[in-house]
């Protein structure tokens, strides 16, 4: 595989799919989920988010990816003249094998489907539609500020949540290094964008290296100070 060291993530081709919505008008019940984000609003993703079908979720590897979505081929339900909507994949839309894929089991494999928050869905379509045909494409994630890291757990088992990732937006691999005894250590995906290691990371200034799905890498040097604390979010000065 080619490892791109330069350039930026570029938009992909438009693809046909369908979109539905979940949660309330205020975005309730959509702020957490299978990607490991605690509160998408507090973490900067807002309510412009989507739960994606199994075929798109890819075991959590797609978490954090950004998509441009437009309502198509449904003059009755699409809101005319609206700009494409940009959303972030922050959850999984689980399959429902008791219903056929074209009649209720919208997120059944191999369907590509986006289950939008209601506030996002209402920007492009009428609520009464329930489901609308869309075209969508992968686009770069534009973020304010640097990548953020939050460690929870304890000195014997660390869980690292990675948020606010620009460029491709997803995280394919994560490494950590301390300023003394901890050498470069590869973390394992726990779930979504939460990564784990049993390495004792306490008492050291920590550097993280993120590789996104397009194989670009970014290193956040000494983003956590030597006296870092569990549960505190630390933001790097730079992003992709």
Tab-separated table of C-alpha atoms in Angstrom:
chain	number	residue	atom	x	y	z
A	1	UNK	CA	0.000	0.000	0.000
A	2	UNK	CA	1.181	3.469	-0.846
A	3	UNK	CA	1.774	5.712	2.130
A	4	UNK	CA	0.965	9.280	1.157
A	5	UNK	CA	3.177	11.761	2.925
A	6	UNK	CA	1.981	14.846	1.075
A	7	UNK	CA	-1.205	16.292	-0.331
A	8	UNK	CA	-4.697	16.305	1.094
A	9	UNK	CA	-7.665	13.993	1.184
A	10	UNK	CA	-9.912	14.657	-1.808
A	11	UNK	CA	-13.609	14.032	-2.382
A	12	UNK	CA	-14.712	10.692	-3.782
A	13	UNK	CA	-17.319	9.884	-6.452
A	14	UNK	CA	-21.038	10.375	-5.936
A	15	UNK	CA	-22.942	7.168	-5.130
A	16	UNK	CA	-26.674	6.393	-4.925
A	17	UNK	CA	-28.184	5.390	-1.580
A	18	UNK	CA	-31.102	6.226	0.716
A	19	UNK	CA	-31.433	8.216	3.913
A	20	UNK	CA	-33.755	8.030	6.910
A	21	UNK	CA	-33.645	9.777	10.292
A	22	UNK	CA	-33.562	8.813	13.959
A	23	UNK	CA	-33.778	10.555	17.313
A	24	UNK	CA	-35.810	13.626	18.183
A	25	UNK	CA	-36.108	17.069	16.650
A	26	UNK	CA	-33.496	18.292	19.129
A	27	UNK	CA	-31.092	15.533	18.144
A	28	UNK	CA	-31.767	13.571	21.319
A	29	UNK	CA	-30.596	9.967	21.365
A	30	UNK	CA	-28.070	10.621	18.592
A	31	UNK	CA	-25.101	12.117	20.468
A	32	UNK	CA	-23.380	8.852	21.414
A	33	UNK	CA	-23.316	5.387	19.882
A	34	UNK	CA	-21.145	2.732	18.305
A	35	UNK	CA	-18.189	4.991	17.458
A	36	UNK	CA	-17.356	5.684	21.092
A	37	UNK	CA	-18.103	9.398	21.029
A	38	UNK	CA	-19.560	10.528	24.351
A	39	UNK	CA	-21.364	13.661	23.148
A	40	UNK	CA	-21.057	14.674	19.504
A	41	UNK	CA	-22.176	18.227	20.262
A	42	UNK	CA	-19.622	18.763	23.029
A	43	UNK	CA	-16.939	17.119	20.884
A	44	UNK	CA	-17.505	19.480	17.959
A	45	UNK	CA	-19.465	17.294	15.553
A	46	UNK	CA	-22.756	18.977	16.350
A	47	UNK	CA	-25.951	17.350	15.120
A	48	UNK	CA	-24.680	17.106	11.535
A	49	UNK	CA	-24.098	13.395	11.995
A	50	UNK	CA	-25.238	10.032	10.673
A	51	UNK	CA	-25.472	6.410	11.696
A	52	UNK	CA	-24.224	4.398	8.722
A	53	UNK	CA	-25.207	0.913	7.636
A	54	UNK	CA	-23.054	-2.144	8.292
A	55	UNK	CA	-21.692	-2.072	4.742
A	56	UNK	CA	-20.351	1.448	5.349
A	57	UNK	CA	-19.445	1.141	9.046
A	58	UNK	CA	-16.714	-1.419	8.345
A	59	UNK	CA	-16.354	-2.554	11.938
A	60	UNK	CA	-15.913	1.003	13.195
A	61	UNK	CA	-13.144	1.950	10.789
A	62	UNK	CA	-15.393	4.537	9.108
A	63	UNK	CA	-16.108	6.437	12.332
A	64	UNK	CA	-15.213	10.094	11.881
A	65	UNK	CA	-15.474	10.055	8.082
A	66	UNK	CA	-17.351	12.950	6.463
A	67	UNK	CA	-19.966	12.719	3.728
A	68	UNK	CA	-21.737	15.186	1.498
A	69	UNK	CA	-25.395	14.247	1.023
A	70	UNK	CA	-28.058	15.562	-1.331
A	71	UNK	CA	-31.676	14.494	-1.715
A	72	UNK	CA	-32.415	13.308	-5.269
A	73	UNK	CA	-35.177	12.085	-7.574
A	74	UNK	CA	-38.003	12.854	-5.195
A	75	UNK	CA	-39.550	16.245	-6.057
A	76	UNK	CA	-42.391	15.643	-3.613
A	77	UNK	CA	-40.116	15.160	-0.599
A	78	UNK	CA	-36.762	16.774	-1.400
A	79	UNK	CA	-36.463	20.402	-0.317
A	80	UNK	CA	-35.750	22.333	-3.491
A	81	UNK	CA	-32.734	24.571	-3.774
A	82	UNK	CA	-30.944	23.255	-0.710
A	83	UNK	CA	-27.180	22.920	-0.664
A	84	UNK	CA	-25.623	19.500	-0.089
A	85	UNK	CA	-25.478	18.536	3.567
A	86	UNK	CA	-22.165	17.544	5.177
A	87	UNK	CA	-22.375	14.976	7.983
A	88	UNK	CA	-19.929	12.908	10.029
A	89	UNK	CA	-20.314	9.157	10.587
A	90	UNK	CA	-20.657	8.815	14.363
A	91	UNK	CA	-22.827	5.731	14.828
A	92	UNK	CA	-23.925	2.402	13.367
A	93	UNK	CA	-27.350	1.823	11.862
A	94	UNK	CA	-27.836	-1.851	12.773
A	95	UNK	CA	-29.419	-4.331	10.384
A	96	UNK	CA	-32.945	-5.587	10.891
A	97	UNK	CA	-33.022	-9.011	9.302
A	98	UNK	CA	-36.692	-9.485	10.158
A	99	UNK	CA	-37.533	-6.966	7.430
A	100	UNK	CA	-36.478	-7.023	3.761
A	101	UNK	CA	-33.749	-4.610	2.704
A	102	UNK	CA	-36.110	-2.637	0.482
A	103	UNK	CA	-38.923	-2.434	3.023
A	104	UNK	CA	-37.804	-1.502	6.533
A	105	UNK	CA	-34.468	-3.275	6.721
A	106	UNK	CA	-32.787	-0.242	5.231
A	107	UNK	CA	-29.436	-0.890	6.912
A	108	UNK	CA	-29.219	-4.587	6.035
A	109	UNK	CA	-26.086	-5.642	4.139
A	110	UNK	CA	-25.134	-4.983	1.420
A	111	UNK	CA	-27.118	-1.740	1.360
A	112	UNK	CA	-25.295	1.550	1.779
A	113	UNK	CA	-27.553	3.732	3.894
A	114	UNK	CA	-27.323	6.852	6.065
A	115	UNK	CA	-29.600	7.257	9.071
A	116	UNK	CA	-29.344	10.989	9.730
A	117	UNK	CA	-30.220	12.903	12.861
A	118	UNK	CA	-33.629	14.503	12.426
A	119	UNK	CA	-32.166	18.066	12.368
A	120	UNK	CA	-29.852	16.993	9.537
A	121	UNK	CA	-32.542	15.140	7.582
A	122	UNK	CA	-34.920	18.110	7.763
A	123	UNK	CA	-32.349	20.292	6.021
A	124	UNK	CA	-32.735	18.320	2.795
A	125	UNK	CA	-36.126	16.551	2.963
A	126	UNK	CA	-39.619	16.646	4.453
A	127	UNK	CA	-40.252	14.726	7.657
A	128	UNK	CA	-43.284	12.932	6.215
A	129	UNK	CA	-41.116	11.245	3.604
A	130	UNK	CA	-39.488	8.987	6.197
A	131	UNK	CA	-36.984	7.754	3.627
A	132	UNK	CA	-35.608	9.494	0.540
A	133	UNK	CA	-33.233	8.582	-2.269
A	134	UNK	CA	-29.926	10.395	-2.003
A	135	UNK	CA	-26.575	10.690	-3.644
A	136	UNK	CA	-23.587	10.918	-1.352
A	137	UNK	CA	-19.826	11.119	-1.522
A	138	UNK	CA	-16.903	10.991	0.888
A	139	UNK	CA	-15.404	14.440	1.439
A	140	UNK	CA	-12.545	15.888	3.518
A	141	UNK	CA	-13.371	16.722	7.127
A	142	UNK	CA	-12.734	20.377	7.921
A	143	UNK	CA	-11.965	20.890	11.614
A	144	UNK	CA	-11.175	23.838	13.835
A	145	UNK	CA	-8.034	23.289	15.897
A	146	UNK	CA	-5.964	20.159	16.298
A	147	UNK	CA	-6.672	16.489	16.938
A	148	UNK	CA	-7.963	15.739	20.445
A	149	UNK	CA	-7.029	12.870	22.734
A	150	UNK	CA	-8.794	11.675	25.890
A	151	UNK	CA	-7.458	8.802	28.013
A	152	UNK	CA	-9.731	6.908	30.383
A	153	UNK	CA	-9.149	3.745	32.388
A	154	UNK	CA	-6.156	3.238	34.682
A	155	UNK	CA	-2.390	2.742	34.527
A	156	UNK	CA	-2.854	-0.939	33.665
A	157	UNK	CA	-5.447	-0.476	30.910
A	158	UNK	CA	-5.772	2.724	28.883
A	159	UNK	CA	-8.595	3.650	26.536
A	160	UNK	CA	-7.740	6.519	24.181
A	161	UNK	CA	-10.556	8.355	22.369
A	162	UNK	CA	-9.430	10.267	19.280
A	163	UNK	CA	-11.688	13.099	18.103
A	164	UNK	CA	-11.691	16.186	15.850
A	165	UNK	CA	-9.655	14.478	13.132
A	166	UNK	CA	-9.421	16.441	9.880
A	167	UNK	CA	-8.653	15.234	6.374
A	168	UNK	CA	-9.976	11.705	5.896
A	169	UNK	CA	-11.502	11.999	9.377
A	170	UNK	CA	-11.213	8.333	10.269
A	171	UNK	CA	-8.397	6.644	12.181
A	172	UNK	CA	-6.868	3.464	10.783
A	173	UNK	CA	-3.991	3.147	13.252
A	174	UNK	CA	-2.760	4.841	16.419
A	175	UNK	CA	0.646	4.766	18.119
A	176	UNK	CA	1.837	6.344	21.359
A	177	UNK	CA	5.296	7.162	22.688
A	178	UNK	CA	6.436	8.540	26.027
A	179	UNK	CA	9.361	10.856	26.609
A	180	UNK	CA	11.266	8.242	28.679
A	181	UNK	CA	10.554	4.533	29.057
A	182	UNK	CA	7.538	4.103	26.728
A	183	UNK	CA	8.752	3.338	23.218
A	184	UNK	CA	6.516	3.579	20.143
A	185	UNK	CA	3.540	1.346	20.993
A	186	UNK	CA	0.766	0.337	18.600
A	187	UNK	CA	-2.704	0.559	20.152
A	188	UNK	CA	-5.565	-1.793	19.284
A	189	UNK	CA	-9.032	-0.664	18.289
A	190	UNK	CA	-11.386	-1.276	21.205
A	191	UNK	CA	-14.516	0.013	19.473
A	192	UNK	CA	-15.154	2.815	17.005
A	193	UNK	CA	-12.561	5.517	17.584
A	194	UNK	CA	-11.566	4.283	21.037
A	195	UNK	CA	-8.161	2.594	21.177
A	196	UNK	CA	-6.604	0.510	23.929
A	197	UNK	CA	-3.230	-0.457	25.365
A	198	UNK	CA	-2.067	-2.099	28.584
A	199	UNK	CA	1.155	-0.078	28.528
A	200	UNK	CA	1.645	2.092	31.628
A	201	UNK	CA	1.494	5.619	30.184
A	202	UNK	CA	1.413	7.524	33.462
A	203	UNK	CA	4.085	10.028	34.447
A	204	UNK	CA	5.291	10.689	30.914
A	205	UNK	CA	4.754	13.329	28.264
A	206	UNK	CA	2.909	11.503	25.483
A	207	UNK	CA	3.167	11.781	21.711
A	208	UNK	CA	0.531	10.222	19.453
A	209	UNK	CA	0.828	9.287	15.781
A	210	UNK	CA	-2.446	8.966	13.874
A	211	UNK	CA	-2.774	7.247	10.510
A	212	UNK	CA	-6.005	7.871	8.626
A	213	UNK	CA	-7.668	5.519	6.183
A	214	UNK	CA	-5.832	7.089	3.226
A	215	UNK	CA	-2.539	6.163	4.949
A	216	UNK	CA	-1.564	9.726	5.720
A	217	UNK	CA	0.101	10.189	9.100
A	218	UNK	CA	0.152	13.018	11.609
A	219	UNK	CA	2.229	13.158	14.784
A	220	UNK	CA	1.024	15.168	17.796
A	221	UNK	CA	4.301	15.721	19.620
A	222	UNK	CA	4.073	15.882	23.429
A	223	UNK	CA	0.335	16.619	23.221
A	224	UNK	CA	-0.152	15.265	26.759
A	225	UNK	CA	2.050	16.833	29.445
A	226	UNK	CA	3.943	14.697	31.944
A	227	UNK	CA	1.240	15.308	34.576
A	228	UNK	CA	-1.683	14.438	32.281
A	229	UNK	CA	-4.885	13.216	33.937
A	230	UNK	CA	-7.400	10.512	33.054
A	231	UNK	CA	-10.646	11.895	31.639
A	232	UNK	CA	-9.133	15.194	30.506
A	233	UNK	CA	-9.135	16.057	26.794
A	234	UNK	CA	-5.893	17.408	25.331
A	235	UNK	CA	-5.782	19.128	21.949
A	236	UNK	CA	-2.810	19.129	19.603
A	237	UNK	CA	-1.826	22.395	17.905
A	238	UNK	CA	-2.184	20.893	14.427
A	239	UNK	CA	-4.387	18.641	12.323
A	240	UNK	CA	-4.360	16.978	8.923
